[in-house]
Each structure stands twice: as structure tokens, then as C-alpha cells.
Coordinates of C-alpha atoms and ligand atoms in Angstrom, one line a residue:
M1 CA 110.3 250.3 93.9
A2 CA 113.2 247.8 93.4
D3 CA 114.0 245.4 96.2
T4 CA 116.6 247.1 98.4
V5 CA 118.1 243.7 99.4
L6 CA 118.5 240.7 97.1
V7 CA 118.9 237.2 98.4
E8 CA 120.2 234.1 96.5
R9 CA 120.7 230.6 97.8
T10 CA 123.1 228.1 96.4
G11 CA 122.7 225.0 98.5
A12 CA 123.6 225.9 102.1
V13 CA 125.3 229.2 101.1
A14 CA 123.2 232.4 101.0
T15 CA 124.2 235.7 99.3
L16 CA 122.7 239.0 100.4
T17 CA 123.2 242.0 98.2
V18 CA 122.3 245.5 99.4
N19 CA 120.7 246.9 96.3
R20 CA 120.4 250.6 96.2
P21 CA 123.2 251.4 93.8
D22 CA 122.0 254.9 92.8
K23 CA 122.7 256.0 96.4
L24 CA 125.7 253.8 96.8
N25 CA 123.6 251.4 98.9
A26 CA 123.3 254.0 101.7
L27 CA 121.4 252.6 104.7
N28 CA 118.1 254.3 105.4
V29 CA 115.3 252.9 107.6
E30 CA 113.8 251.0 104.6
V31 CA 117.1 249.2 103.8
L32 CA 117.8 248.4 107.5
R33 CA 114.3 247.0 107.8
E34 CA 114.7 245.0 104.6
L35 CA 118.1 243.7 105.7
S36 CA 116.7 242.6 109.1
R37 CA 113.7 241.0 107.4
T38 CA 115.8 239.1 104.8
F39 CA 118.4 238.0 107.4
H40 CA 115.6 236.8 109.7
G41 CA 114.3 234.8 106.8
L42 CA 117.7 233.1 106.5
L43 CA 117.7 232.2 110.2
E44 CA 114.3 230.6 109.8
A45 CA 114.9 228.9 106.5
S46 CA 113.7 225.3 106.4
E47 CA 116.9 224.3 104.6
P48 CA 119.5 225.7 107.0
V49 CA 122.0 228.3 105.9
R50 CA 125.5 227.3 106.8
A51 CA 127.4 230.3 105.5
A52 CA 126.5 233.7 104.0
V53 CA 128.1 236.3 101.9
L54 CA 127.1 240.0 102.2
T55 CA 127.9 242.4 99.4
G56 CA 126.6 245.5 97.6
A57 CA 125.2 246.2 94.1
G58 CA 127.2 248.5 91.8
K59 CA 130.4 250.4 92.8
A60 CA 129.8 250.4 96.6
F61 CA 129.5 247.9 99.4
V62 CA 127.6 250.5 101.5
A63 CA 128.7 254.2 101.5
G64 CA 127.3 254.7 104.9
A65 CA 124.1 255.5 106.7
D66 CA 121.8 257.7 104.5
I67 CA 123.0 261.3 105.1
A68 CA 120.0 262.8 103.5
A69 CA 117.6 260.8 105.7
M70 CA 119.7 261.6 108.8
S71 CA 120.2 265.3 108.2
E72 CA 117.0 266.3 110.0
L73 CA 116.7 263.7 112.7
S74 CA 115.9 264.8 116.2
V75 CA 117.8 263.4 119.2
A76 CA 115.1 260.8 119.8
E77 CA 114.9 259.8 116.2
A78 CA 118.7 259.5 115.9
K79 CA 118.7 257.2 119.0
R80 CA 116.0 255.0 117.3
F81 CA 117.9 254.9 114.1
S82 CA 121.1 253.9 115.9
D83 CA 119.3 251.3 117.9
M84 CA 117.9 249.8 114.7
G85 CA 121.4 249.5 113.2
H86 CA 122.7 248.0 116.4
R87 CA 119.9 245.4 116.4
L88 CA 120.6 244.4 112.9
L89 CA 124.3 244.1 113.5
A90 CA 123.8 242.1 116.7
M91 CA 121.6 239.7 114.7
L92 CA 124.4 239.1 112.2
E93 CA 126.8 238.5 115.0
A94 CA 124.5 236.1 116.8
A95 CA 123.6 234.1 113.6
P96 CA 124.6 230.4 113.9
F97 CA 126.5 230.6 110.6
P98 CA 129.4 232.8 109.6
V99 CA 128.8 235.8 107.4
I100 CA 131.6 237.0 105.1
A101 CA 131.6 240.6 104.0
A102 CA 132.6 240.8 100.3
V103 CA 133.5 244.5 100.2
N104 CA 133.2 245.4 96.5
G105 CA 133.8 249.2 96.8
F106 CA 133.1 251.9 99.3
A107 CA 132.6 250.6 102.9
L108 CA 132.3 253.8 104.7
G109 CA 130.5 254.7 108.0
G110 CA 127.6 252.4 108.5
G111 CA 129.0 250.3 105.6
L112 CA 132.2 249.5 107.5
E113 CA 130.1 249.0 110.6
L114 CA 128.0 246.4 108.7
A115 CA 131.2 244.7 107.5
L116 CA 132.6 244.7 111.0
A117 CA 129.6 242.8 112.2
C118 CA 130.4 240.1 109.7
D119 CA 132.9 237.4 110.7
F120 CA 135.6 238.6 108.4
I121 CA 136.1 240.8 105.3
Y122 CA 137.3 240.1 101.8
A123 CA 137.8 243.2 99.7
S124 CA 138.2 244.0 96.1
A125 CA 141.5 245.8 95.3
N126 CA 139.6 249.1 94.6
A127 CA 137.7 249.1 97.9
K128 CA 137.8 252.1 100.3
L129 CA 137.1 251.6 103.9
G130 CA 136.7 254.1 106.7
Q131 CA 134.6 255.8 109.4
P132 CA 134.2 259.3 108.0
E133 CA 131.4 260.4 110.4
V134 CA 133.5 263.2 112.0
N135 CA 133.4 264.9 108.6
L136 CA 129.7 265.3 109.2
G137 CA 129.9 266.3 112.8
V138 CA 128.9 263.0 114.3
I139 CA 130.5 259.7 115.3
P140 CA 129.8 256.1 114.2
G141 CA 126.4 255.0 115.4
F142 CA 126.2 251.3 114.5
G143 CA 129.0 250.0 116.7
G144 CA 132.0 251.3 114.7
T145 CA 133.8 252.9 117.7
Q146 CA 133.6 249.5 119.5
R147 CA 134.0 246.8 116.8
L148 CA 136.8 248.6 115.0
M149 CA 138.8 248.8 118.3
R150 CA 138.3 245.1 118.8
R151 CA 139.2 244.2 115.2
V152 CA 142.3 246.5 114.7
G153 CA 143.2 247.6 118.3
A154 CA 142.4 250.8 120.1
A155 CA 145.2 253.0 118.8
R156 CA 144.5 252.3 115.1
A157 CA 140.7 252.6 115.6
R158 CA 141.1 255.9 117.4
E159 CA 143.2 257.3 114.5
L160 CA 140.6 256.1 111.9
V161 CA 137.6 257.5 113.8
Y162 CA 139.2 260.8 114.7
T163 CA 140.6 261.5 111.3
G164 CA 137.8 260.0 109.1
Q165 CA 140.6 258.7 106.9
Q166 CA 139.7 256.3 104.1
L167 CA 141.9 253.2 103.8
T168 CA 142.7 251.4 100.6
A169 CA 142.0 247.7 100.6
A170 CA 145.7 247.0 100.9
E171 CA 146.1 249.3 103.9
A172 CA 143.1 247.7 105.5
A173 CA 144.6 244.3 105.0
A174 CA 147.9 245.4 106.4
M175 CA 146.2 246.2 109.7
G176 CA 144.2 243.0 109.8
L177 CA 140.8 244.6 109.0
V178 CA 140.6 242.8 105.7
N179 CA 141.6 239.1 105.3
K180 CA 142.1 239.0 101.6
V181 CA 142.4 241.6 98.8
L182 CA 141.2 240.3 95.5
P183 CA 140.7 241.5 91.9
P184 CA 137.2 243.0 91.6
E185 CA 136.1 240.2 89.2
S186 CA 137.1 237.4 91.5
L187 CA 135.9 238.9 94.9
L188 CA 132.5 237.1 94.9
E189 CA 133.9 233.9 93.6
E190 CA 136.5 233.8 96.3
A191 CA 134.0 234.7 99.1
H192 CA 131.7 231.9 97.8
K193 CA 134.5 229.5 97.7
T194 CA 135.3 230.1 101.4
A195 CA 131.6 230.1 102.2
R196 CA 131.3 226.6 100.6
T197 CA 134.3 225.3 102.4
I198 CA 132.7 226.5 105.7
A199 CA 129.3 225.1 104.7
D200 CA 130.9 221.6 104.3
K201 CA 132.2 221.5 107.9
G202 CA 130.2 220.4 110.9
P203 CA 127.6 223.1 111.2
L204 CA 127.2 222.7 115.0
A205 CA 131.0 223.0 115.4
V206 CA 131.2 226.1 113.2
A207 CA 128.2 227.7 115.1
A208 CA 129.9 226.9 118.4
A209 CA 133.2 228.3 117.3
K210 CA 131.5 231.5 116.1
R211 CA 129.5 231.8 119.4
V212 CA 132.6 231.3 121.6
M213 CA 134.8 233.5 119.6
T214 CA 132.2 236.3 119.5
R215 CA 131.4 236.1 123.2
A216 CA 135.1 235.9 124.1
E217 CA 135.7 239.4 123.0
D218 CA 133.6 240.7 125.9
V219 CA 134.8 238.5 128.8
P220 CA 138.0 237.8 130.6
L221 CA 140.3 235.1 129.2
G222 CA 139.4 232.6 132.0
V223 CA 135.7 233.0 131.4
A224 CA 136.2 232.7 127.6
C225 CA 138.2 229.5 128.0
E226 CA 135.5 228.1 130.2
L227 CA 132.9 228.9 127.5
E228 CA 135.1 227.1 125.0
A229 CA 135.5 224.0 127.3
Q230 CA 131.7 223.9 127.7
A231 CA 131.0 224.3 124.0
F232 CA 133.7 221.7 123.2
A233 CA 132.2 219.2 125.6
T234 CA 128.6 219.8 124.3
L235 CA 129.6 218.9 120.8
F236 CA 130.4 215.4 122.0
G237 CA 126.7 214.9 122.4
S238 CA 126.2 215.4 118.7
E239 CA 125.8 213.0 115.8
D240 CA 128.3 215.2 113.8
Q241 CA 131.1 214.6 116.3
K242 CA 130.6 210.8 116.1
L243 CA 130.4 210.7 112.3
G244 CA 133.2 213.3 111.9
M245 CA 135.7 211.3 114.0
R246 CA 134.6 207.9 112.7
A247 CA 134.9 209.2 109.1
F248 CA 138.5 210.3 109.9
L249 CA 139.4 206.9 111.4
A250 CA 137.8 205.1 108.4
R251 CA 139.7 207.4 106.0
S252 CA 136.4 208.5 104.4
P253 CA 135.0 212.0 104.0
A254 CA 132.5 213.2 106.6
V255 CA 129.1 214.3 105.5
F256 CA 127.7 216.3 108.4
T257 CA 124.0 216.3 109.3
G258 CA 123.9 219.3 111.7
R259 CA 122.5 217.0 114.5
Ligands
COA1 N1 124.0 258.8 102.2 C1 123.1 259.3 101.3 N2 123.4 259.3 100.0 C2 124.7 259.0 99.6 C3 125.6 258.5 100.5 C4 125.2 258.4 101.9 N3 126.1 258.0 102.8 N4 126.8 258.2 99.9 C5 126.5 258.5 98.6 N5 125.3 258.9 98.4 C6 124.6 259.3 97.2 C7 125.1 260.7 96.7 O1 124.4 261.7 97.3 C8 124.7 260.6 95.2 O2 123.3 260.8 95.1 P1 122.8 261.7 93.8 O3 123.3 261.0 92.6 O4 121.3 261.6 94.0 O5 123.4 263.0 94.1 C9 125.0 259.1 94.9 O6 124.9 258.4 96.1 C10 126.3 258.8 94.3 O7 127.3 259.4 95.1 P2 128.5 260.4 94.6 O8 128.9 261.2 95.8 O9 128.0 261.2 93.5 O10 129.6 259.3 94.2 P3 131.2 259.6 94.1 O11 131.7 258.4 93.5 O12 131.5 260.9 93.6 O13 131.6 259.6 95.7 C11 131.8 258.8 97.9 C12 131.6 258.4 96.4 C13 131.5 257.5 98.7 C14 133.2 259.3 98.2 C15 130.8 259.9 98.3 O14 129.5 259.5 97.9 C16 130.7 260.1 99.8 O15 131.6 260.7 100.4 N6 129.6 259.5 100.5 C17 129.4 259.7 101.9 C18 130.3 258.8 102.7 C19 130.0 259.0 104.2 O16 130.3 260.1 104.7 N7 129.5 258.0 104.8 C20 129.2 258.0 106.3 C21 127.8 258.4 106.5 S1 127.5 258.5 108.3

């Protein structure tokens, strides 16, 4: 059987491709496991990953959780499946490097949920995004009801989840769900360009920014600002802070070490 997730490294940038194109990369247990295993490998890599791009093979990013596999699930099995998705998405969010979703086609249901667990989304002009679960008599089960509200606001998220409407990439960009809409042929190149830009920055700083900005969504502003102040101060104990500021003052480029 073909690998359901492909991984490529170019320096500090990793690219993960969900690779089940005959089923539009639908997420079954095997694909979820493989994504978790592959992503865990990136977290443990001896040469640290500093930014990642997540995309799909063929005409879809991910067209959802696998409907055929879900159709006969019991209540207990459905809970296990949902928990598995939640664990994977939490791992993406907790990673010490940003993950960019390069949405190359359909990002529906679990596909949009996967993209929402990434730091931000670039989409090809032909992409379609939505939470169509109500068409199947269920609701999003991998965090969609929650992350979509946080990303686009409660009112828009409610409308999308209740109607199952599919957005075009341009519509998704207009509501802030997608950062950039790109011609299909330049989507990956642009995502990689941004990933390389991030990978050249102070990795401890980028990781701290991600941690603070992710945590901030769940806590009151005062607590979030305190988290920021702590993280800001902690960075002054790093080699990267010293060499970053000294390089600026010496008018030379900083080459960060991640220490
Ligand atoms: N789960 C399982 N299989 C899926 C799937 C999913 N979420 N999405 C697509 N597939 C499969 C199709 O069953 C088909 O398999 P087959 O060739 O063995 O019959 C194959 O992928 C190609 O899909 P197809 O529907 O023929 O492509 P299309 O271009 O006509 O339509 C979509 C594309 C995305 C509009 C359509 O596949 C779709 O609506 N998928 C389900 C989306 C959804 O509801 N996702 C949320 C799940 S909770």
C-alpha cells in the first residue's frame, strides 16, 4: 500500500503531503495514525524543523473524515475517532514551529479542521472550504465548531456549520480564514517561501510567539499579556537574543542558533 503521508525536508523546512488522492485524502484511522507518526518524527528530528507546510496530493487538500469508514461507527467508536483527530490537531498546535496549510483543493469537514489547526492558511484559487457535516447528520468532530469560531468569529462560524456551505478561496480570504489566495501552480512555492522566511528567524522567538498566541485564545487578556511578558523576558536568557540584537547594532545579518 502507498504511503498515506509523504514527508520531505529542505533544510529546516518540512513538507507533509496527505497522500490518498483516490479518496480525496479522506482521513481514516490509518491516515490519522500516519499523520501523527510522521509529525511526531518531525518533532523529534535531530536537525530541528523550523517551519512546516501541510498539503494534499491530487485535487484535494483533504475532503473530510472518511465517510465510508465512519458510516458504521458505534457511539464509543465515534468518540475514539474524534479523540484521535483532536490529539493530532493538538499536536500540530503545540509544535514549536509554525505549520502553514497549503490548501490545494477541497478542504472540507476534517480537512478544514486540519487546516484550522495549522497556524494559517494559503489556498489555491480553485480551493473549496467548508464544514459540510450537517449534510451527513453529524457535526464537526475534530475541533471545527471551536477553532472556526476563534478564527472567523462566532456568527460566521455558526452560519458555516449550520448550512454546510462551501466557500470559495476568495470568500474564505474575505472573512480572514485564508491569508493568501494563489494560482494553483504557485501555491506550494509561496507557502515554502513564507516557511523559509520564518525558518530564518530566531526559532526560540518564533516558538514563543506561537505558544503565546495559541494559548492567548483560551485565557483572558490580562493573563495572556502576562504570558507574553514572561515569554518575552525568558528570551533574554537566550544566545539568539544576544546575537540577534548585536547583529542589528553591527549592521550584519543574524544567523540564529536556536539556543
Ligand atoms: N470520505 C470518504 N471518501 C471520500 C470522501 C470522504 N470524505 N470524499 C471523497 N471521497 C471519495 C469518493 O467516495 C470517491 O471515491 P470512489 O471513486 O471510490 O467512488 C472519491 O473520493 C472521489 O470523490 P468524488 O465524490 O467522485 O469527487 P467529486 O470531484 O465528484 O466531488 C467532493 C468532490 C469533495 C465534492 C465530494 O467528494 C464530497 O462531497 N465529499 C465529501 C465531503 C464531506 O462531506 N466531507 C465531510 C466529511 S465529515
